[in-house]
Amino acid sequence: MNRLLSFAMMAGAVAIFSACSGSDEQQLAAQRTQDSLQAVIDAKDNEVNALFEMLNQIEDNLAAISAKYGNVQKLRQRGVEGNINVRGEINDQLANIESMLAANKAKISELNRKLAELGRQNTELQDFVARLEQRMTEQEQQIAGLTAELEQSKVVIRNLNQSVSELTDANAEKEQTIARQIAESNKAYFIVGTYAELKEAGIVSKSGGFIGIGRRQGTVADMPLDRFVQIDRSKVTTVAVNMRNAVVISSHPESSYELVSDENDEKVTAYLRILNPALFWQQTKYLIISTK
């Protein structure tokens, strides 16, 4: 009887131990399941938070793009698109805008991908993303229109610059032509020598005149210009003589010049001074000084 009682007590103890052990395992399994679910919830919450952070970044970029667009319009309204510094500033602003638009498009694409992965039908969130996409599209259209206008302005400016360049070249060529004509018209020639020297040079004739001018036959082309000194009559007012018994044998009004004697020898003519250039060169552009 005692044996049966002892056996019964042992069997009861084993049963109780087994029951307690099974209950602990169930609790552990339940805890593990709860932890896994919480981890999934936390992960989803993190993804949602990341989505909202991305939405905020996109919205901030859109606001910044609008501000930069306004800056570009202000620069254009200053009416100095042809200014190099302003053009550079506008180009920098547009480059920043294009970069920000590209970044926004990438973020929107990532946002849509994450929404699809979450598998949630959040109509409000989807509508908000759609509105962001619409704003981006409008901004892209604005920037495209602005860029087209600026390109057109550049074409106009280039055409104007080309016209100005052509006019400048034409004016420069005209000025050069005028300068050449003036220089040609101001060309004058002089020679100083004894009668024998001038006769040998073929300038003075036997009768005392000189070839090509005055009393002798011939043309200006017959004059041996290589024996003359070329001058600019608009600038030259004195001609060195340094010769005794000098006389001007070319045709110049006597009132238009004077022969100045050497300070140390009155018989020596130091130089000829032109008193009235217009009158002096009125009849001829050749000055010939010889001896009596």
Coordinates of C-alpha atoms in Angstrom, one line a residue:
M1 CA 0.0 0.0 0.0
N2 CA 2.8 2.3 0.9
R3 CA 4.5 1.5 -2.4
L4 CA 1.4 2.3 -4.4
L5 CA 1.1 5.6 -2.6
S6 CA 4.7 6.5 -3.2
F7 CA 4.4 5.7 -6.9
A8 CA 1.3 7.7 -7.2
M9 CA 2.9 10.7 -5.6
M10 CA 5.9 10.4 -8.0
A11 CA 3.7 10.2 -11.0
G12 CA 1.8 13.3 -9.9
A13 CA 5.0 15.2 -9.4
V14 CA 6.2 14.3 -12.9
A15 CA 2.8 15.4 -14.4
I16 CA 3.0 18.7 -12.6
F17 CA 6.6 19.3 -13.8
S18 CA 5.7 18.5 -17.3
A19 CA 2.7 20.8 -17.3
C20 CA 4.8 23.7 -15.9
S21 CA 7.5 23.1 -18.5
G22 CA 5.0 23.2 -21.4
S23 CA 3.5 26.5 -20.2
D24 CA 7.0 28.2 -20.1
E25 CA 7.7 27.1 -23.7
Q26 CA 4.4 28.5 -24.9
Q27 CA 5.1 31.8 -23.1
L28 CA 8.5 32.0 -24.8
A29 CA 7.1 31.3 -28.2
A30 CA 4.4 34.0 -27.7
Q31 CA 7.1 36.5 -26.6
R32 CA 9.2 35.7 -29.7
T33 CA 6.1 36.2 -31.9
Q34 CA 5.3 39.5 -30.2
D35 CA 8.9 40.7 -30.6
S36 CA 8.9 39.8 -34.3
L37 CA 5.7 41.7 -34.8
Q38 CA 7.0 44.7 -33.0
A39 CA 10.2 44.6 -35.1
V40 CA 8.1 44.6 -38.3
I41 CA 6.0 47.5 -36.9
D42 CA 9.1 49.5 -36.0
A43 CA 10.6 48.8 -39.4
K44 CA 7.4 50.0 -41.1
D45 CA 7.3 53.1 -38.9
N46 CA 10.9 53.8 -39.9
E47 CA 10.0 53.5 -43.5
V48 CA 7.0 55.8 -43.1
N49 CA 9.2 58.3 -41.3
A50 CA 11.7 58.1 -44.1
L51 CA 8.9 58.7 -46.6
F52 CA 7.8 61.9 -44.8
E53 CA 11.3 63.1 -44.5
M54 CA 11.7 62.6 -48.3
L55 CA 8.4 64.5 -48.8
N56 CA 9.7 67.4 -46.8
Q57 CA 13.0 67.5 -48.8
I58 CA 11.0 67.5 -52.0
E59 CA 8.8 70.3 -50.8
D60 CA 11.8 72.4 -49.6
N61 CA 13.4 71.9 -53.0
L62 CA 10.3 73.0 -54.8
A63 CA 10.2 76.2 -52.7
A64 CA 13.8 76.9 -53.4
I65 CA 13.3 76.4 -57.1
S66 CA 10.4 78.9 -57.1
A67 CA 12.7 81.4 -55.3
K68 CA 15.5 80.9 -57.8
Y69 CA 13.1 81.3 -60.7
G70 CA 12.0 84.6 -59.2
N71 CA 15.6 85.7 -58.9
V72 CA 16.2 84.9 -62.6
Q73 CA 13.1 86.9 -63.6
K74 CA 14.3 89.9 -61.5
L75 CA 17.7 89.7 -63.3
R76 CA 15.9 89.7 -66.6
Q77 CA 13.7 92.7 -65.6
R78 CA 16.9 94.7 -65.1
G79 CA 17.1 94.7 -68.8
V80 CA 20.8 93.9 -69.0
E81 CA 20.9 90.4 -70.4
G82 CA 23.7 91.5 -72.6
N83 CA 25.9 92.2 -69.5
I84 CA 28.4 89.4 -69.1
N85 CA 28.3 89.3 -65.3
V86 CA 24.4 89.2 -65.3
R87 CA 24.4 86.5 -68.0
G88 CA 26.8 84.4 -65.9
E89 CA 24.6 84.8 -62.8
I90 CA 21.5 83.8 -64.7
N91 CA 23.3 80.7 -66.1
D92 CA 24.4 79.8 -62.6
Q93 CA 20.8 80.1 -61.3
L94 CA 19.4 78.0 -64.1
A95 CA 22.1 75.3 -63.6
N96 CA 21.1 75.1 -59.9
I97 CA 17.4 74.9 -60.8
E98 CA 18.1 72.1 -63.2
S99 CA 20.1 70.2 -60.7
M100 CA 17.4 70.6 -58.0
L101 CA 14.7 69.5 -60.5
A102 CA 16.8 66.4 -61.3
A103 CA 17.2 65.6 -57.6
N104 CA 13.5 66.0 -57.0
K105 CA 12.6 63.7 -59.9
A106 CA 14.9 61.0 -58.4
K107 CA 13.3 61.5 -54.9
I108 CA 9.8 61.2 -56.4
S109 CA 10.8 58.0 -58.2
E110 CA 12.2 56.6 -54.9
L111 CA 9.1 57.7 -53.0
N112 CA 6.8 55.9 -55.4
R113 CA 8.9 52.8 -55.2
K114 CA 8.8 52.8 -51.4
L115 CA 5.1 53.3 -51.4
A116 CA 4.7 50.3 -53.6
E117 CA 6.9 48.2 -51.3
L118 CA 4.8 49.2 -48.3
G119 CA 1.7 48.0 -50.1
R120 CA -0.5 50.5 -48.3
Q121 CA -3.4 52.1 -50.0
N122 CA -2.9 55.6 -48.4
T123 CA -5.0 57.8 -50.7
E124 CA -4.1 61.0 -48.9
L125 CA -0.4 60.3 -49.2
Q126 CA -0.7 59.3 -52.9
D127 CA -2.6 62.4 -53.7
F128 CA 0.1 64.5 -52.0
V129 CA 2.8 62.9 -54.1
A130 CA 0.7 63.4 -57.2
R131 CA 0.4 67.1 -56.3
L132 CA 4.2 67.3 -55.9
E133 CA 4.7 65.7 -59.3
Q134 CA 2.3 68.2 -60.8
R135 CA 4.2 71.1 -59.2
M136 CA 7.5 69.7 -60.6
T137 CA 6.0 69.4 -64.1
E138 CA 4.8 73.0 -63.9
Q139 CA 8.2 74.2 -62.8
E140 CA 9.9 72.2 -65.5
Q141 CA 7.7 73.9 -68.1
Q142 CA 8.4 77.3 -66.6
I143 CA 12.2 76.7 -66.7
A144 CA 11.9 75.3 -70.3
G145 CA 10.0 78.5 -71.4
L146 CA 12.5 80.7 -69.6
T147 CA 15.4 78.9 -71.1
A148 CA 13.9 79.2 -74.6
E149 CA 13.4 83.0 -74.1
L150 CA 16.9 83.4 -72.9
E151 CA 18.2 81.5 -75.9
Q152 CA 16.2 83.7 -78.1
S153 CA 17.6 86.7 -76.3
K154 CA 21.1 85.3 -76.9
V155 CA 20.3 85.0 -80.6
V156 CA 19.1 88.6 -80.7
I157 CA 22.2 89.7 -78.8
R158 CA 24.5 87.7 -81.1
N159 CA 22.8 89.3 -84.1
L160 CA 23.1 92.7 -82.6
N161 CA 26.8 92.1 -81.7
Q162 CA 27.3 90.9 -85.3
S163 CA 25.7 94.0 -86.7
V164 CA 27.8 96.2 -84.3
S165 CA 30.9 94.3 -85.3
E166 CA 30.1 94.7 -89.0
L167 CA 29.4 98.4 -88.5
T168 CA 32.6 98.8 -86.5
D169 CA 34.6 97.0 -89.2
A170 CA 32.9 99.1 -91.9
N171 CA 33.6 102.3 -89.9
A172 CA 37.2 101.2 -89.3
E173 CA 37.6 100.6 -93.0
K174 CA 36.0 103.9 -93.8
E175 CA 38.2 105.7 -91.3
Q176 CA 41.3 104.0 -92.7
T177 CA 40.2 105.0 -96.2
I178 CA 39.7 108.6 -95.1
A179 CA 43.0 108.5 -93.2
R180 CA 44.7 107.3 -96.4
Q181 CA 43.0 110.0 -98.4
I182 CA 44.0 112.7 -96.0
A183 CA 47.5 111.4 -95.8
E184 CA 47.6 111.3 -99.6
S185 CA 46.2 114.8 -99.9
N186 CA 48.7 116.1 -97.3
K187 CA 51.7 114.7 -99.1
A188 CA 54.2 117.3 -100.2
Y189 CA 57.7 117.2 -101.5
F190 CA 60.7 119.5 -101.2
I191 CA 64.3 119.6 -102.5
V192 CA 67.1 121.9 -101.7
G193 CA 70.1 122.1 -103.9
T194 CA 72.3 124.3 -106.2
Y195 CA 71.2 125.1 -109.7
A196 CA 73.7 122.6 -111.0
E197 CA 72.5 119.9 -108.7
L198 CA 68.8 120.5 -109.6
K199 CA 69.6 120.6 -113.3
E200 CA 71.5 117.3 -113.2
A201 CA 68.5 115.8 -111.4
G202 CA 66.3 116.8 -114.2
I203 CA 64.3 119.2 -112.1
V204 CA 65.5 122.6 -113.4
S205 CA 65.4 123.5 -117.1
K206 CA 67.9 125.5 -119.0
S207 CA 65.6 128.5 -118.9
G208 CA 65.5 128.5 -115.2
G209 CA 62.1 126.8 -114.8
F210 CA 61.6 123.2 -113.6
I211 CA 60.3 120.1 -115.3
G212 CA 56.6 119.3 -114.7
I213 CA 55.7 122.6 -113.0
G214 CA 55.5 126.2 -114.2
R215 CA 57.0 127.3 -117.4
R216 CA 58.3 123.9 -118.7
Q217 CA 56.3 121.3 -120.5
G218 CA 55.7 117.9 -118.9
T219 CA 53.5 116.4 -116.2
V220 CA 53.8 115.7 -112.5
A221 CA 54.6 112.1 -113.4
D222 CA 57.8 113.4 -115.1
M223 CA 59.1 114.6 -111.7
P224 CA 61.8 112.4 -110.3
L225 CA 60.2 112.0 -106.9
D226 CA 63.0 109.8 -105.6
R227 CA 65.1 113.0 -105.5
F228 CA 62.6 114.8 -103.3
V229 CA 62.0 114.5 -99.6
Q230 CA 58.3 113.6 -98.8
I231 CA 56.6 115.5 -95.9
D232 CA 53.2 115.9 -94.4
R233 CA 52.3 119.5 -95.2
S234 CA 49.8 119.5 -92.3
K235 CA 52.6 119.1 -89.8
V236 CA 55.8 120.6 -91.4
T237 CA 56.1 124.3 -91.0
T238 CA 59.9 124.7 -91.5
V239 CA 62.3 123.3 -94.0
A240 CA 66.1 123.4 -93.4
V241 CA 68.1 125.2 -96.2
N242 CA 71.6 126.1 -94.9
M243 CA 72.6 127.6 -98.2
R244 CA 73.9 131.0 -99.5
N245 CA 71.8 133.0 -102.0
A246 CA 68.8 130.7 -101.6
V247 CA 65.7 131.3 -103.6
V248 CA 62.3 129.6 -103.9
I249 CA 61.7 128.8 -107.5
S250 CA 58.5 126.8 -107.1
S251 CA 55.2 128.7 -107.2
H252 CA 54.3 129.9 -103.6
P253 CA 52.8 133.3 -102.7
E254 CA 55.6 135.4 -101.1
S255 CA 53.3 136.3 -98.2
S256 CA 52.9 132.7 -97.2
Y257 CA 56.5 132.1 -96.2
E258 CA 59.8 133.7 -95.2
L259 CA 63.4 132.8 -95.6
V260 CA 65.2 133.0 -92.2
S261 CA 68.9 133.9 -92.2
D262 CA 71.5 132.2 -90.1
E263 CA 72.2 134.2 -86.9
N264 CA 76.0 134.1 -87.6
D265 CA 75.9 134.8 -91.4
E266 CA 73.1 136.8 -92.9
K267 CA 74.0 135.6 -96.4
V268 CA 73.2 132.1 -95.4
T269 CA 69.6 131.1 -95.3
A270 CA 69.1 128.8 -92.3
Y271 CA 65.6 127.6 -93.1
L272 CA 62.3 128.4 -94.7
R273 CA 59.3 129.1 -92.4
I274 CA 55.8 128.5 -93.7
L275 CA 53.5 131.3 -92.4
N276 CA 50.3 130.2 -94.1
P277 CA 50.3 126.5 -94.9
A278 CA 47.0 126.6 -96.8
L279 CA 48.1 129.5 -99.0
F280 CA 51.7 128.2 -99.3
W281 CA 50.6 124.8 -100.8
Q282 CA 47.7 126.2 -102.8
Q283 CA 49.3 126.1 -106.2
T284 CA 51.7 123.2 -105.9
K285 CA 52.8 120.4 -103.6
Y286 CA 56.4 120.7 -104.6
L287 CA 58.8 123.0 -102.9
I288 CA 62.1 123.7 -104.8
I289 CA 64.8 125.8 -103.2
S290 CA 67.9 126.6 -105.3
T291 CA 70.5 129.3 -105.7
K292 CA 70.2 132.5 -107.6

